[in-house]
XYZ file of C-alpha atoms in Angstrom:
580
model
C -20.158 -15.254 -17.612
C -20.066 -18.412 -15.478
C -20.266 -21.033 -18.269
C -17.179 -23.116 -19.098
C -16.047 -21.278 -22.188
C -13.242 -22.532 -24.422
C -10.256 -20.175 -24.384
C -7.636 -20.356 -27.136
C -4.120 -19.003 -26.546
C -2.732 -18.311 -29.990
C 0.866 -17.786 -31.079
C 2.050 -16.955 -34.594
C 5.770 -17.674 -34.655
C 8.453 -16.644 -37.133
C 9.450 -20.238 -37.965
C 8.247 -23.746 -37.251
C 11.339 -24.457 -35.147
C 10.372 -21.635 -32.756
C 7.965 -22.001 -29.853
C 6.192 -19.328 -27.825
C 7.132 -19.302 -24.147
C 4.476 -16.695 -23.283
C 1.406 -18.764 -24.175
C 2.712 -21.818 -22.300
C 3.490 -19.704 -19.245
C 0.031 -18.111 -19.285
C -1.729 -21.455 -19.653
C 0.234 -23.020 -16.819
C -0.366 -20.048 -14.481
C -4.131 -20.300 -15.052
C -4.229 -24.093 -14.806
C -5.752 -24.141 -11.301
C -8.865 -22.351 -12.596
C -9.948 -25.605 -14.225
C -10.828 -23.723 -17.400
C -10.786 -25.236 -20.876
C -7.622 -23.566 -22.213
C -5.975 -24.702 -25.445
C -2.784 -23.543 -27.167
C -2.539 -23.155 -30.945
C 0.811 -22.290 -32.564
C 1.215 -21.246 -36.186
C 3.869 -19.482 -38.269
C 3.896 -16.394 -40.467
C 4.819 -18.704 -43.356
C 1.321 -20.185 -43.356
C -1.591 -18.747 -45.317
C -3.845 -16.474 -43.272
C -6.854 -18.395 -44.581
C -5.436 -21.672 -43.239
C -4.911 -20.188 -39.780
C -8.403 -18.683 -39.749
C -9.896 -22.039 -40.755
C -7.940 -23.855 -38.047
C -9.039 -21.417 -35.331
C -12.661 -21.472 -36.559
C -12.846 -25.266 -36.347
C -11.729 -25.121 -32.702
C -14.797 -22.966 -31.961
C -13.308 -20.896 -29.102
C -15.442 -18.378 -27.228
C -12.335 -16.372 -26.267
C -9.070 -15.971 -28.199
C -5.884 -14.417 -26.802
C -3.122 -13.553 -29.296
C 0.571 -13.098 -28.459
C 1.776 -10.051 -30.412
C 5.332 -9.049 -31.378
C 6.893 -6.590 -33.780
C 7.435 -9.246 -36.439
C 3.911 -10.737 -36.397
C 1.806 -7.634 -35.695
C 0.447 -6.957 -39.188
C 0.069 -10.630 -40.014
C -1.826 -11.205 -36.783
C -4.016 -8.190 -37.573
C -5.136 -9.846 -40.802
C -6.027 -13.021 -38.904
C -7.996 -11.028 -36.321
C -9.993 -9.170 -38.984
C -11.123 -12.425 -40.619
C -11.667 -14.332 -37.370
C -14.030 -11.584 -36.196
C -16.098 -12.125 -39.344
C -16.481 -15.902 -39.027
C -16.664 -15.949 -35.198
C -18.519 -12.680 -34.493
C -19.470 -13.682 -30.947
C -15.903 -14.567 -29.918
C -14.033 -12.131 -27.686
C -10.521 -11.312 -28.909
C -7.707 -10.277 -26.558
C -4.142 -9.368 -27.410
C -0.996 -9.132 -25.289
C 2.734 -8.749 -25.744
C 5.425 -6.062 -26.069
C 4.227 -4.737 -29.408
C 0.824 -3.680 -28.024
C 1.676 -2.863 -24.417
C 3.057 0.606 -25.185
C 0.523 1.728 -27.798
C -2.603 -0.118 -26.701
C -5.064 2.666 -27.506
C -3.757 3.136 -31.049
C -3.853 -0.614 -31.661
C -7.448 -0.929 -30.480
C -8.473 2.020 -32.617
C -6.817 0.351 -35.612
C -8.563 -2.958 -34.941
C -12.120 -2.375 -33.666
C -12.599 -6.167 -33.655
C -10.475 -6.436 -30.510
C -12.222 -6.746 -27.126
C -9.201 -5.695 -25.092
C -5.445 -5.695 -24.531
C -3.398 -7.144 -21.681
C -0.642 -4.654 -20.846
C 2.741 -5.774 -19.557
C 3.403 -9.001 -17.638
C 0.504 -11.222 -18.537
C 0.262 -14.245 -16.226
C -1.955 -12.799 -13.500
C -3.916 -10.645 -15.949
C -4.747 -13.674 -18.068
C -5.719 -15.735 -15.031
C -8.115 -12.994 -13.895
C -9.621 -12.848 -17.382
C -10.083 -16.628 -17.348
C -11.950 -16.355 -14.045
C -14.049 -13.532 -15.458
C -15.140 -15.651 -18.428
C -15.550 -19.004 -16.677
C -16.550 -18.213 -13.104
C -18.012 -14.730 -13.216
C -16.122 -13.811 -10.061
C -15.201 -10.322 -11.213
C -16.001 -7.525 -13.628
C -13.702 -6.285 -16.369
C -13.547 -2.987 -14.513
C -11.926 -4.823 -11.583
C -9.145 -6.541 -13.574
C -5.856 -4.664 -13.431
C -3.544 -4.390 -16.410
C -6.118 -4.244 -19.196
C -7.615 -1.750 -21.594
C -10.974 -2.855 -22.969
C -13.868 -1.726 -25.106
C -17.141 -0.751 -23.432
C -19.719 -3.195 -24.817
C -22.468 -0.575 -24.874
C -20.854 2.466 -26.481
C -17.463 1.231 -27.716
C -15.390 3.658 -25.643
C -12.006 2.479 -24.404
C -11.534 1.978 -20.668
C -8.052 1.750 -19.130
C -7.576 0.031 -15.771
C -4.597 0.489 -13.394
C -1.530 -1.659 -14.080
C -1.055 -5.084 -12.500
C 1.847 -5.309 -9.991
C 4.834 -7.361 -11.127
C 5.048 -10.958 -9.974
C 7.634 -12.772 -7.927
C 9.286 -14.677 -10.784
C 9.604 -17.823 -8.672
C 5.828 -17.931 -8.221
C 5.299 -18.676 -11.921
C 4.946 -22.432 -12.517
C 7.313 -24.254 -14.867
C 5.450 -24.245 -18.215
C 6.814 -27.465 -19.714
C 5.160 -30.657 -18.462
C 5.207 -32.538 -21.737
C 8.167 -32.063 -24.070
C 6.772 -34.111 -26.957
C 5.486 -31.028 -28.843
C 9.010 -29.536 -28.667
C 11.067 -32.442 -30.002
C 11.968 -30.567 -33.184
C 11.806 -27.067 -31.743
C 13.900 -24.667 -29.709
C 12.901 -24.546 -26.048
C 12.696 -20.990 -24.659
C 13.325 -20.430 -20.970
C 13.747 -17.457 -18.628
C 15.555 -17.165 -15.324
C 15.162 -13.377 -15.012
C 13.005 -10.506 -16.229
C 13.938 -6.884 -16.712
C 17.297 -5.345 -17.547
C 19.707 -3.192 -15.502
C 20.686 -1.098 -18.516
C 18.948 1.803 -20.258
C 19.692 1.373 -23.975
C 17.329 3.762 -25.732
C 16.610 1.454 -28.690
C 15.361 -1.414 -26.491
C 12.034 -1.988 -24.729
C 13.760 -3.948 -21.963
C 15.196 -0.672 -20.691
C 11.698 0.375 -19.615
C 11.393 -2.433 -17.059
C 13.965 -1.465 -14.417
C 12.641 -3.954 -11.854
C 15.150 -6.724 -12.465
C 13.902 -9.983 -10.958
C 15.485 -13.433 -10.780
C 13.924 -16.872 -10.523
C 15.127 -18.917 -7.552
C 18.223 -20.780 -8.715
C 17.119 -24.011 -7.023
C 14.019 -23.936 -9.225
C 16.102 -23.066 -12.283
C 18.393 -26.048 -11.698
C 15.464 -28.396 -11.240
C 13.897 -27.200 -14.489
C 17.122 -27.290 -16.498
C 17.700 -30.843 -15.249
C 14.341 -31.757 -16.786
C 15.567 -30.508 -20.190
C 18.909 -32.276 -19.788
C 17.325 -35.577 -18.751
C 15.089 -35.394 -21.833
C 18.029 -34.691 -24.177
C 16.539 -31.457 -25.518
C 18.827 -30.205 -28.317
C 18.723 -26.484 -27.487
C 17.477 -24.349 -24.588
C 17.459 -20.653 -25.384
C 17.443 -18.299 -22.392
C 15.397 -15.164 -23.087
C 16.997 -13.224 -20.202
C 17.945 -9.832 -21.594
C 21.414 -9.762 -19.963
C 21.963 -13.179 -18.450
C 25.245 -12.359 -16.696
C 24.228 -9.032 -15.140
C 24.297 -10.784 -11.731
C 27.484 -12.808 -11.451
C 26.387 -15.169 -8.675
C 23.242 -16.111 -10.602
C 25.134 -16.760 -13.854
C 27.961 -18.683 -12.194
C 25.634 -21.000 -10.306
C 23.704 -21.889 -13.463
C 26.828 -22.296 -15.619
C 28.426 -24.560 -12.996
C 25.261 -26.641 -12.899
C 25.010 -27.209 -16.636
C 28.720 -28.043 -16.749
C 28.271 -30.674 -14.021
C 25.074 -32.075 -15.574
C 26.219 -31.992 -19.222
C 24.610 -34.832 -21.202
C 26.774 -34.288 -24.284
C 23.716 -33.211 -26.305
C 21.930 -30.135 -24.952
C 23.112 -26.679 -25.995
C 22.292 -23.573 -23.921
C 22.049 -20.154 -25.577
C 22.622 -16.985 -23.526
C 22.488 -13.285 -24.366
C 25.307 -11.671 -22.377
C 27.352 -8.525 -21.905
C 30.862 -9.803 -22.608
C 32.605 -6.881 -20.925
C 31.074 -7.902 -17.577
C 32.787 -11.302 -17.543
C 35.677 -11.574 -15.089
C 38.532 -14.070 -14.780
C 36.597 -16.493 -12.587
C 33.761 -16.678 -15.101
C 36.154 -17.045 -18.024
C 37.989 -19.893 -16.322
C 34.683 -21.703 -15.819
C 33.642 -21.124 -19.428
C 36.965 -22.454 -20.694
C 36.024 -25.852 -19.258
C 32.729 -26.168 -21.102
C 32.272 -28.960 -23.636
C 32.415 -27.602 -27.213
C 28.812 -26.747 -28.074
C 27.497 -26.828 -24.502
C 26.904 -23.055 -24.468
C 26.721 -20.318 -27.066
C 26.645 -16.564 -26.621
C 24.866 -13.685 -28.319
C 26.655 -10.418 -27.620
C 25.187 -7.057 -28.592
C 28.044 -4.750 -29.550
C 25.839 -2.467 -31.706
C 28.633 0.081 -32.355
C 32.248 0.724 -31.405
C 31.866 4.508 -31.744
C 32.014 5.885 -28.155
C 29.879 8.903 -29.092
C 27.200 6.595 -30.473
C 27.361 4.378 -27.405
C 26.799 7.436 -25.194
C 24.019 8.651 -27.508
C 22.011 5.465 -27.004
C 22.534 5.427 -23.217
C 24.483 2.198 -23.460
C 27.021 1.061 -20.884
C 29.913 -0.824 -22.486
C 33.680 -1.058 -22.164
C 34.620 -1.808 -25.769
C 38.267 -2.638 -25.058
C 37.259 -5.068 -22.334
C 34.657 -6.574 -24.686
C 37.292 -7.132 -27.400
C 39.599 -8.773 -24.882
C 36.914 -11.100 -23.542
C 35.670 -12.121 -26.997
C 39.267 -12.901 -27.930
C 39.754 -14.989 -24.804
C 36.588 -16.975 -25.499
C 37.742 -17.490 -29.102
C 40.967 -18.977 -27.765
C 39.016 -21.629 -25.845
C 37.639 -23.035 -29.106
C 34.499 -24.305 -27.392
C 31.881 -21.533 -27.546
C 29.985 -20.207 -30.562
C 29.843 -16.380 -30.405
C 27.238 -14.315 -32.243
C 28.015 -10.563 -32.267
C 25.446 -7.911 -33.228
C 25.820 -4.544 -34.961
C 23.042 -2.004 -35.540
C 23.124 0.378 -38.513
C 21.240 3.675 -38.229
C 22.185 4.611 -34.677
C 22.757 8.286 -33.794
C 26.170 9.807 -34.614
C 27.055 6.782 -36.770
C 27.762 7.851 -40.361
C 29.129 5.674 -43.192
C 32.758 5.910 -42.096
C 31.877 5.344 -38.458
C 29.804 2.269 -39.268
C 32.574 1.000 -41.518
C 34.950 1.180 -38.538
C 32.427 -0.521 -36.251
C 32.017 -3.320 -38.789
C 35.757 -3.817 -39.178
C 36.266 -3.704 -35.402
C 33.669 -6.429 -34.797
C 34.799 -8.496 -37.788
C 38.340 -8.464 -36.382
C 36.986 -10.199 -33.278
C 36.269 -13.228 -35.528
C 32.868 -14.247 -34.186
C 31.155 -17.335 -35.584
C 28.339 -15.024 -36.679
C 28.191 -11.277 -37.255
C 24.641 -9.979 -37.360
C 24.324 -6.727 -39.309
C 20.948 -5.379 -38.211
C 19.119 -2.085 -38.633
C 17.673 0.209 -36.002
C 14.011 -0.356 -35.139
C 12.313 2.670 -33.574
C 10.004 0.928 -31.131
C 6.946 2.411 -29.486
C 7.728 3.256 -25.874
C 11.522 3.110 -26.253
C 13.682 6.183 -25.674
C 14.744 6.285 -29.315
C 11.169 7.029 -30.358
C 11.142 10.102 -28.098
C 14.397 11.373 -29.623
C 13.577 10.561 -33.241
C 13.093 14.197 -34.260
C 16.261 15.471 -32.621
C 18.272 12.622 -34.152
C 16.670 13.079 -37.562
C 15.473 9.470 -37.547
C 13.078 8.763 -40.381
C 11.641 5.273 -40.114
C 8.905 3.089 -41.560
C 5.381 3.651 -40.286
C 4.832 -0.098 -40.267
C 6.394 -2.945 -38.283
C 9.213 -3.501 -37.727
C 9.541 0.357 -37.795
C 12.973 0.098 -39.370
C 15.070 3.211 -39.930
C 15.057 4.627 -43.494
C 17.662 7.343 -42.996
C 19.130 9.588 -40.304
C 21.082 12.833 -39.980
C 24.214 10.773 -40.462
C 23.231 7.996 -42.868
C 21.344 8.455 -46.151
C 18.739 6.104 -47.593
C 21.177 5.242 -50.412
C 23.723 4.197 -47.802
C 21.122 2.162 -45.919
C 20.344 0.307 -49.152
C 24.036 -0.441 -49.697
C 24.257 -1.827 -46.179
C 21.163 -3.952 -46.853
C 22.989 -5.583 -49.755
C 26.040 -6.057 -47.572
C 23.900 -7.656 -44.879
C 22.713 -10.209 -47.450
C 26.181 -11.267 -48.600
C 27.553 -11.300 -45.034
C 24.759 -13.716 -44.192
C 25.579 -15.893 -47.210
C 29.364 -15.798 -47.284
C 30.250 -15.339 -43.603
C 27.445 -16.380 -41.276
C 26.589 -19.555 -43.183
C 30.125 -20.834 -42.438
C 30.026 -22.471 -45.882
C 32.859 -20.418 -47.393
C 35.128 -20.010 -44.385
C 38.485 -20.948 -45.892
C 37.951 -19.172 -49.205
C 36.799 -15.951 -47.570
C 39.631 -16.028 -45.042
C 42.246 -15.837 -47.783
C 40.266 -13.406 -49.935
C 40.280 -10.906 -47.062
C 44.041 -10.500 -47.518
C 43.766 -8.639 -50.804
C 41.349 -5.954 -49.596
C 42.029 -2.865 -47.535
C 39.478 -4.072 -44.986
C 36.686 -6.655 -44.627
C 34.120 -3.880 -45.076
C 35.499 -3.041 -48.543
C 35.483 -6.722 -49.488
C 31.828 -7.230 -48.561
C 30.843 -3.891 -50.091
C 32.352 -4.940 -53.452
C 31.044 -8.503 -53.147
C 27.562 -7.107 -52.490
C 27.715 -5.094 -55.721
C 28.831 -8.167 -57.669
C 26.190 -10.421 -56.124
C 23.309 -7.965 -56.560
C 24.291 -7.352 -60.211
C 23.782 -11.076 -60.808
C 20.385 -10.914 -59.091
C 18.876 -7.575 -60.218
C 15.378 -8.609 -59.184
C 16.370 -10.197 -55.897
C 16.560 -13.738 -57.263
C 17.689 -16.460 -54.893
C 20.676 -18.486 -56.010
C 21.355 -22.133 -55.264
C 24.275 -22.988 -53.043
C 26.403 -24.097 -56.005
C 25.538 -20.875 -57.846
C 26.784 -18.957 -54.820
C 30.152 -20.713 -55.142
C 30.185 -19.867 -58.851
C 29.445 -16.204 -58.131
C 32.170 -16.070 -55.505
C 34.704 -17.550 -57.925
C 33.678 -14.997 -60.564
C 34.207 -12.239 -58.008
C 37.636 -13.599 -57.051
C 38.696 -13.821 -60.702
C 38.006 -10.110 -61.081
C 40.500 -9.339 -58.324
C 43.485 -11.013 -60.030
C 45.204 -10.722 -63.387
C 46.108 -14.391 -62.933
C 43.991 -16.419 -60.534
C 46.006 -18.433 -57.984
C 45.159 -22.116 -58.642
C 44.505 -22.911 -54.969
C 41.282 -20.861 -54.959
C 39.309 -23.595 -56.716
C 40.648 -26.060 -54.141
C 39.680 -23.763 -51.265
C 36.158 -23.656 -52.686
C 36.096 -27.406 -53.165
C 37.261 -27.972 -49.601
C 34.598 -25.586 -48.287
C 31.893 -27.420 -50.236
C 32.795 -30.854 -48.906
C 33.181 -29.627 -45.338
C 29.436 -29.085 -45.309
C 27.958 -31.856 -47.441
C 28.710 -34.774 -49.751
C 27.322 -33.108 -52.843
C 26.286 -35.098 -55.906
C 26.199 -32.256 -58.439
C 29.686 -30.773 -58.746
C 30.719 -27.447 -60.261
C 32.654 -27.875 -63.520
C 35.834 -26.411 -62.023
C 36.029 -29.191 -59.429
C 38.666 -31.395 -61.016
C 38.214 -34.699 -59.211
C 40.652 -37.594 -59.393
C 39.644 -41.010 -58.082
C 42.449 -43.579 -58.366
C 41.289 -47.235 -58.293
C 42.623 -47.706 -54.763
C 40.236 -44.995 -53.505
C 37.276 -46.895 -54.917
C 38.216 -49.821 -52.679
C 38.401 -47.464 -49.657
C 34.961 -46.066 -50.502
C 33.531 -49.563 -50.707
C 34.865 -50.456 -47.261
C 33.295 -47.377 -45.671
C 30.018 -47.951 -47.488
C 29.906 -51.523 -46.174
C 30.256 -50.037 -42.679
C 27.294 -47.724 -43.352
C 29.411 -44.563 -43.180
C 28.805 -41.399 -45.183
C 32.213 -40.181 -46.329
C 33.871 -38.452 -49.266
C 37.518 -38.645 -50.331
C 39.079 -35.910 -52.427
C 42.531 -35.377 -53.855
C 44.111 -31.934 -53.344
C 47.252 -30.407 -54.780
C 47.533 -27.936 -51.902
C 47.548 -28.554 -48.163
C 44.081 -27.089 -47.629
C 43.486 -29.150 -44.492
C 46.441 -27.542 -42.705
C 45.347 -24.115 -43.921
C 41.823 -24.778 -42.596
C 43.257 -25.605 -39.169
C 45.025 -22.217 -39.183
C 41.687 -20.549 -39.975
C 40.032 -22.331 -37.035
C 42.841 -21.222 -34.739
C 42.590 -17.689 -36.189
C 46.340 -17.777 -36.962
C 46.647 -14.608 -39.066
C 50.276 -15.244 -40.090
C 49.521 -18.665 -41.557
C 46.295 -17.429 -43.138
C 48.147 -14.704 -45.034
C 50.676 -17.223 -46.386
C 47.923 -19.278 -47.935
C 47.931 -23.042 -48.469
C 51.228 -24.715 -49.309
C 51.567 -26.823 -52.449
C 51.446 -30.533 -51.542
C 49.613 -33.492 -53.077
C 47.356 -35.153 -50.489
C 44.099 -37.012 -49.989
C 41.471 -35.835 -47.500
C 38.610 -37.897 -46.104
C 35.455 -35.988 -45.090
C 33.390 -37.921 -42.520
C 29.800 -36.625 -42.265
C 29.058 -38.817 -39.266
C 31.428 -36.651 -37.223
C 30.519 -32.961 -36.977
C 32.246 -30.056 -35.264
C 30.028 -28.880 -32.391
C 30.741 -25.201 -33.093
C 30.609 -24.849 -36.894
C 29.030 -28.185 -37.942
C 31.875 -28.965 -40.343
C 32.496 -32.598 -41.240
C 35.318 -34.444 -39.553
C 38.447 -34.452 -41.740
C 41.676 -36.415 -41.810
C 44.382 -37.117 -44.330
C 44.516 -40.635 -45.739
C 47.305 -42.449 -47.550
C 46.158 -44.823 -50.319
C 49.223 -46.994 -49.874
C 47.977 -47.879 -46.381
C 44.927 -49.651 -47.813
């Protein structure tokens, strides 16, 4: 085992824009071995045959795959074919999806040599030494389960102790491969909470990276004008001093470009933290906040710690700052959450007016507490990744399917931020947002009975059709709300037929001047003051939103060279033709 074998760390990501922090961390930790270690990243959108060909041409003697719930089956197909074309290559797998059911996974895939269980840096380094230096036996490497080469039996070794997080080298030396990708970064591991649906609750040994190191590494991203750094810390603000020091640093070092994404518990934020956050540049930070449910019985049933009233207050305060994108999560299929309860949870979270509302579905993960309680909770879930709930004691499969359709239209008509002004007024005529999206989902799915995907313009058409059904006589400003929403996002060339556009000769001269300056703009005439109404929507001014746009002839210029840092809308201002 002492020859210099080529070792390939392989990641199969969800999208091209994603990168895999784990493989870069493992490679860097094993760098001092001098081994020939290469990283290969692919996506689940590629053909399996293309990935197999790519790996084959690299001719590795050892392959280590990074496995997650969303790439498990896809990766399994790659492994099965790789073992056929590279029969002498050892195949190792690591990651959360295989750490808690390693034996079952190895029985399912006899092609696999072994599995690295849990935190992988030191395990991988020991495996590298085993293959390249012959300094140990597999039986001596902690944290692995492997197949006996003689009789095929599975052998489980003791677990590897957890590392001091500050002892792990910074994985990013060269940022060129990440120019068009999200950078993932961690300043802590583990989680202080015990939510039964989450694997992070298993690791109770919460560890933090030295903040001096964190600052040094974040400065590297800032100096290189990286567009987004996404912290993978499970609850970034669980230790106030740690969070405050890092937030103060990125505020002081702000380059006007880099965005930092954090997953936080909003109800933990205090006044000092909120005051600091209020001073952030718009777009400097964004938050993902897991609400999951507002039913207190459900919250208790999943062992979650959350003060919902405090959370609502904090989210509202952050909204008032107008500088931080907030992404709030809900989970359907949790215990004690029936249709009416979930409806209330949805309406409660929607009322907080986040930039994005993620309607997700419970995944019953191997090793998590929810798996152990599945029978008592009546949780019936898919046997295959991502192990999503099918129905529960409280929610039927029919109801799950209805929520699936709602999830789709919420993604299209709310989370895309492409219909903001139109949707904001439409909400007024429904008993609640939940009813609106439930009815919109029925309308949308009826127009796509086989799951067809509609173009963006078709989505505007379908929304207008839906609105028309709600009125005996359609208020004329709806078509202008839609038109305004369209041009906030892009200077479209193909216009829906109901967009009545008027271009007086003087506007043509204005267009020519901007074009000569190399600017991408659009000017549109409106008969209602949609711009003022849109400002009320941004400020979440419910009184003005309910009144709707006032009738007033005006011209609006959309400047696509100026974008809002929170919602990416074009810059807008009223123009007066007589001034030109």
